[in-house]
PDB file of C-alpha atoms in Angstrom:
ATOM      1  CA  ILE A   1      -0.024   0.021  -0.011  1.00 95.00           C
ATOM      2  CA  PHE A   2       1.270   3.507  -0.904  1.00 98.00           C
ATOM      3  CA  THR A   3      -0.792   6.203   0.752  1.00 98.00           C
ATOM      4  CA  ASN A   4      -0.578   9.844   1.824  1.00 97.00           C
ATOM      5  CA  ALA A   5      -2.460   8.935   4.961  1.00 97.00           C
ATOM      6  CA  ASP A   6      -0.723   8.181   8.238  1.00 96.00           C
ATOM      7  CA  LYS A   7      -0.155   4.512   9.304  1.00 96.00           C
ATOM      8  CA  ALA A   8      -2.938   4.482  11.903  1.00 97.00           C
ATOM      9  CA  HIS A   9      -5.532   5.575   9.406  1.00 97.00           C
ATOM     10  CA  ALA A  10      -4.271   3.142   6.697  1.00 97.00           C
ATOM     11  CA  LEU A  11      -4.435   0.260   9.149  1.00 97.00           C
ATOM     12  CA  GLN A  12      -7.912   1.262  10.298  1.00 97.00           C
ATOM     13  CA  VAL A  13      -9.193   1.345   6.669  1.00 95.00           C
ATOM     14  CA  LEU A  14      -7.597  -1.998   5.844  1.00 94.00           C
ATOM     15  CA  LYS A  15      -9.140  -3.536   8.891  1.00 95.00           C
ATOM     16  CA  ARG A  16     -12.609  -2.174   8.093  1.00 94.00           C
ATOM     17  CA  LEU A  17     -12.338  -3.579   4.549  1.00 90.00           C
ATOM     18  CA  ALA A  18     -11.043  -6.909   6.003  1.00 91.00           C
ATOM     19  CA  LEU A  19      -7.868  -6.537   3.905  1.00 91.00           C
ATOM     20  CA  GLU A  20      -5.323  -6.120   6.693  1.00 90.00           C
ATOM     21  CA  ASP A  21      -3.698  -9.465   5.853  1.00 91.00           C
ATOM     22  CA  CYS A  22      -3.511  -8.936   2.116  1.00 89.00           C
ATOM     23  CA  PHE A  23      -0.531  -6.640   1.773  1.00 90.00           C
ATOM     24  CA  GLU A  24       3.064  -7.008   2.799  1.00 91.00           C
ATOM     25  CA  GLY A  25       3.498  -3.450   3.998  1.00 94.00           C
ATOM     26  CA  ILE A  26       2.339   0.094   4.107  1.00 96.00           C
ATOM     27  CA  ILE A  27       4.279   3.061   2.797  1.00 97.00           C
ATOM     28  CA  CYS A  28       2.659   6.034   4.381  1.00 97.00           C
ATOM     29  CA  PHE A  29       3.181   9.581   5.354  1.00 96.00           C
ATOM     30  CA  GLU A  30       5.538   8.630   8.231  1.00 94.00           C
ATOM     31  CA  THR A  31       7.518   6.314   5.994  1.00 95.00           C
ATOM     32  CA  LEU A  32       8.554   9.131   3.653  1.00 95.00           C
ATOM     33  CA  ASN A  33       8.519  11.997   6.126  1.00 93.00           C
ATOM     34  CA  HIS A  34      10.459  11.106   9.246  1.00 79.00           C
ATOM     35  CA  PRO A  35      10.253  13.431  12.280  1.00 73.00           C
ATOM     36  CA  PRO A  36      12.638  16.364  11.674  1.00 64.00           C
ATOM     37  CA  LEU A  37      16.121  16.093  13.150  1.00 66.00           C
ATOM     38  CA  GLN A  38      17.275  19.439  11.862  1.00 61.00           C
ATOM     39  CA  PRO A  39      16.144  22.986  12.798  1.00 65.00           C
ATOM     40  CA  PRO A  40      13.015  24.121  10.964  1.00 62.00           C
ATOM     41  CA  ALA A  41      15.039  26.173   8.491  1.00 57.00           C
ATOM     42  CA  LEU A  42      16.885  23.017   7.295  1.00 64.00           C
ATOM     43  CA  LYS A  43      13.815  20.753   6.993  1.00 67.00           C
ATOM     44  CA  SER A  44      13.480  18.494   4.032  1.00 76.00           C
ATOM     45  CA  PRO A  45      10.443  19.020   1.805  1.00 85.00           C
ATOM     46  CA  ILE A  46       7.419  16.889   2.592  1.00 92.00           C
ATOM     47  CA  LEU A  47       7.102  13.945   0.194  1.00 96.00           C
ATOM     48  CA  CYS A  48       3.517  12.981  -0.854  1.00 97.00           C
ATOM     49  CA  LYS A  49       1.800  11.658  -3.962  1.00 98.00           C
ATOM     50  CA  PRO A  50       1.665  12.966  -6.639  1.00 98.00           C
ATOM     51  CA  SER A  51       5.291  14.128  -6.502  1.00 98.00           C
ATOM     52  CA  LEU A  52       7.700  12.083  -8.567  1.00 98.00           C
ATOM     53  CA  GLU A  53      10.116  12.181  -5.719  1.00 97.00           C
ATOM     54  CA  ALA A  54       7.571  10.481  -3.395  1.00 98.00           C
ATOM     55  CA  PHE A  55       7.036   7.681  -5.947  1.00 98.00           C
ATOM     56  CA  GLU A  56      10.791   7.193  -6.326  1.00 98.00           C
ATOM     57  CA  ALA A  57      11.231   7.043  -2.597  1.00 97.00           C
ATOM     58  CA  ALA A  58       8.431   4.596  -2.143  1.00 98.00           C
ATOM     59  CA  ILE A  59       9.857   2.384  -4.873  1.00 98.00           C
ATOM     60  CA  ARG A  60      13.231   2.422  -3.028  1.00 97.00           C
ATOM     61  CA  VAL A  61      11.688   1.758   0.399  1.00 96.00           C
ATOM     62  CA  ALA A  62       9.593  -1.188  -1.007  1.00 96.00           C
ATOM     63  CA  ASN A  63      12.588  -2.448  -2.951  1.00 96.00           C
ATOM     64  CA  LEU A  64      10.512  -2.877  -6.064  1.00 95.00           C
ATOM     65  CA  ASP A  65      11.355  -3.142  -9.664  1.00 97.00           C
ATOM     66  CA  PRO A  66       8.920  -0.636 -11.234  1.00 97.00           C
ATOM     67  CA  LYS A  67       8.904  -2.581 -14.444  1.00 95.00           C
ATOM     68  CA  LYS A  68       7.363  -5.561 -12.548  1.00 92.00           C
ATOM     69  CA  THR A  69       4.902  -3.478 -10.517  1.00 93.00           C
ATOM     70  CA  ILE A  70       1.288  -2.490 -11.237  1.00 92.00           C
ATOM     71  CA  PHE A  71       0.113   0.724  -9.532  1.00 96.00           C
ATOM     72  CA  PHE A  72      -3.645   1.193  -8.984  1.00 95.00           C
ATOM     73  CA  ASP A  73      -5.011   4.649  -8.073  1.00 97.00           C
ATOM     74  CA  ASP A  74      -8.133   6.772  -8.502  1.00 96.00           C
ATOM     75  CA  SER A  75      -6.227  10.030  -9.089  1.00 98.00           C
ATOM     76  CA  ALA A  76      -5.182  11.013 -12.576  1.00 98.00           C
ATOM     77  CA  ARG A  77      -2.322  13.038 -11.149  1.00 98.00           C
ATOM     78  CA  ASN A  78      -1.039  10.071  -9.210  1.00 98.00           C
ATOM     79  CA  ILE A  79      -1.309   7.836 -12.259  1.00 98.00           C
ATOM     80  CA  ALA A  80       0.790  10.290 -14.342  1.00 99.00           C
ATOM     81  CA  SER A  81       3.456  10.361 -11.668  1.00 99.00           C
ATOM     82  CA  GLY A  82       3.420   6.596 -11.285  1.00 99.00           C
ATOM     83  CA  LYS A  83       3.963   6.218 -14.957  1.00 98.00           C
ATOM     84  CA  ALA A  84       6.843   8.795 -14.895  1.00 99.00           C
ATOM     85  CA  ALA A  85       8.433   6.642 -12.158  1.00 99.00           C
ATOM     86  CA  GLY A  86       8.348   3.623 -14.450  1.00 98.00           C
ATOM     87  CA  LEU A  87       5.263   1.781 -13.037  1.00 97.00           C
ATOM     88  CA  HIS A  88       2.522   0.125 -15.014  1.00 94.00           C
ATOM     89  CA  THR A  89      -0.589   1.976 -14.139  1.00 95.00           C
ATOM     90  CA  VAL A  90      -4.311   1.370 -13.724  1.00 94.00           C
ATOM     91  CA  ILE A  91      -6.736   4.271 -13.185  1.00 95.00           C
ATOM     92  CA  VAL A  92      -9.628   3.070 -10.937  1.00 95.00           C
ATOM     93  CA  GLY A  93     -13.130   4.595 -10.912  1.00 94.00           C
ATOM     94  CA  ASN A  94     -12.819   5.776 -14.497  1.00 89.00           C
ATOM     95  CA  SER A  95     -13.826   3.883 -17.655  1.00 87.00           C
ATOM     96  CA  ALA A  96     -11.628   6.169 -19.807  1.00 92.00           C
ATOM     97  CA  LEU A  97      -7.857   6.270 -19.888  1.00 94.00           C
ATOM     98  CA  VAL A  98      -6.152   9.324 -18.463  1.00 96.00           C
ATOM     99  CA  PRO A  99      -2.540  10.438 -19.327  1.00 97.00           C
ATOM    100  CA  GLY A 100      -0.142   7.773 -18.128  1.00 97.00           C
ATOM    101  CA  ALA A 101      -2.717   5.063 -17.511  1.00 96.00           C
ATOM    102  CA  ASP A 102      -2.165   1.634 -19.133  1.00 93.00           C
ATOM    103  CA  HIS A 103      -5.604   0.395 -18.101  1.00 90.00           C
ATOM    104  CA  ALA A 104      -8.849   1.879 -16.823  1.00 92.00           C
ATOM    105  CA  LEU A 105     -11.178   0.140 -14.421  1.00 93.00           C
ATOM    106  CA  ARG A 106     -14.578   1.503 -13.632  1.00 92.00           C
ATOM    107  CA  SER A 107     -14.450  -0.297 -10.258  1.00 90.00           C
ATOM    108  CA  ILE A 108     -11.659  -2.151  -8.416  1.00 85.00           C
ATOM    109  CA  HIS A 109     -14.259  -4.859  -7.875  1.00 85.00           C
ATOM    110  CA  ASN A 110     -13.915  -5.783 -11.516  1.00 82.00           C
ATOM    111  CA  ILE A 111     -10.186  -6.261 -11.464  1.00 83.00           C
ATOM    112  CA  LYS A 112     -10.257 -10.025 -11.822  1.00 81.00           C
ATOM    113  CA  GLU A 113     -12.585  -9.849 -14.854  1.00 75.00           C
ATOM    114  CA  ALA A 114     -10.743  -6.900 -16.368  1.00 72.00           C
ATOM    115  CA  ILE A 115      -7.161  -8.175 -15.850  1.00 75.00           C
ATOM    116  CA  PRO A 116      -7.507 -11.954 -15.286  1.00 79.00           C
ATOM    117  CA  GLU A 117      -3.835 -12.564 -16.197  1.00 74.00           C
ATOM    118  CA  ILE A 118      -2.824 -11.303 -12.750  1.00 73.00           C
ATOM    119  CA  TRP A 119      -4.155 -14.432 -11.160  1.00 71.00           C
ATOM    120  CA  ASP A 120      -3.101 -16.848 -13.839  1.00 68.00           C
ATOM    121  CA  GLY A 121       0.172 -18.786 -13.996  1.00 59.00           C
ATOM    122  CA  ASP A 122       3.652 -18.364 -12.668  1.00 54.00           C
ATOM    123  CA  GLU A 123       6.058 -15.456 -12.224  1.00 55.00           C
ATOM    124  CA  GLU A 124       7.329 -15.632 -15.817  1.00 58.00           C
ATOM    125  CA  GLN A 125       3.856 -15.370 -17.139  1.00 52.00           C
ATOM    126  CA  MET A 126       3.187 -12.448 -14.800  1.00 52.00           C
ATOM    127  CA  GLU A 127       6.169 -10.606 -16.230  1.00 56.00           C
ATOM    128  CA  GLN A 128       4.754 -11.104 -19.664  1.00 52.00           C
ATOM    129  CA  VAL A 129       1.387  -9.762 -18.479  1.00 50.00           C
ATOM    130  CA  ILE A 130       2.988  -6.670 -17.027  1.00 50.00           C
ATOM    131  CA  GLN A 131       4.947  -6.043 -20.181  1.00 52.00           C
ATOM    132  CA  ALA A 132       1.791  -6.417 -22.240  1.00 51.00           C
ATOM    133  CA  ALA A 133       0.157  -3.900 -19.924  1.00 46.00           C
ATOM    134  CA  ALA A 134       2.378  -1.211 -21.286  1.00 44.00           C
ATOM    135  CA  VAL A 135       0.091  -1.053 -24.326  1.00 43.00           C
ATOM    136  CA  GLU A 136      -2.599   1.417 -23.442  1.00 45.00           C
ATOM    137  CA  THR A 137      -6.023  -0.184 -23.225  1.00 44.00           C
ATOM    138  CA  SER A 138      -9.342   0.880 -21.754  1.00 45.00           C
ATOM    139  CA  VAL A 139     -11.225  -1.806 -19.846  1.00 45.00           C
ATOM    140  CA  LEU A 140     -14.945  -1.373 -19.396  1.00 45.00           C
ATOM    141  CA  ALA A 141     -15.611  -3.624 -16.502  1.00 41.00           C
TER     142      ALA A 141
END
């Protein structure tokens, strides 16, 4: 999970959705913005989506290969930044592609029907699926 929310809120939402055991970790506000150790004049800028720097930091923290990662978001600005960071992207809540989106899903509930390849086969096949996702397509699901 990559969110601008704090960890407590992210955990609360995942629990409410009964998804708390579905993800390996949470990259949240505190992950990218540690408490300041320097005087206020020397503070680092705050990192949040949709800044490209936030995406790059999240990719480093999660130790991901962006070419093998699919990023789902409902914000067109976040999708554009995710694509700029090298991720394969899916805009959710929109049946039309936005700049930087490889796929469009009207609802996240339709993901299995819209992109069934994610659940099929082994890791090698998954890499082929992700590479194929680089071709922009709109999925009406």
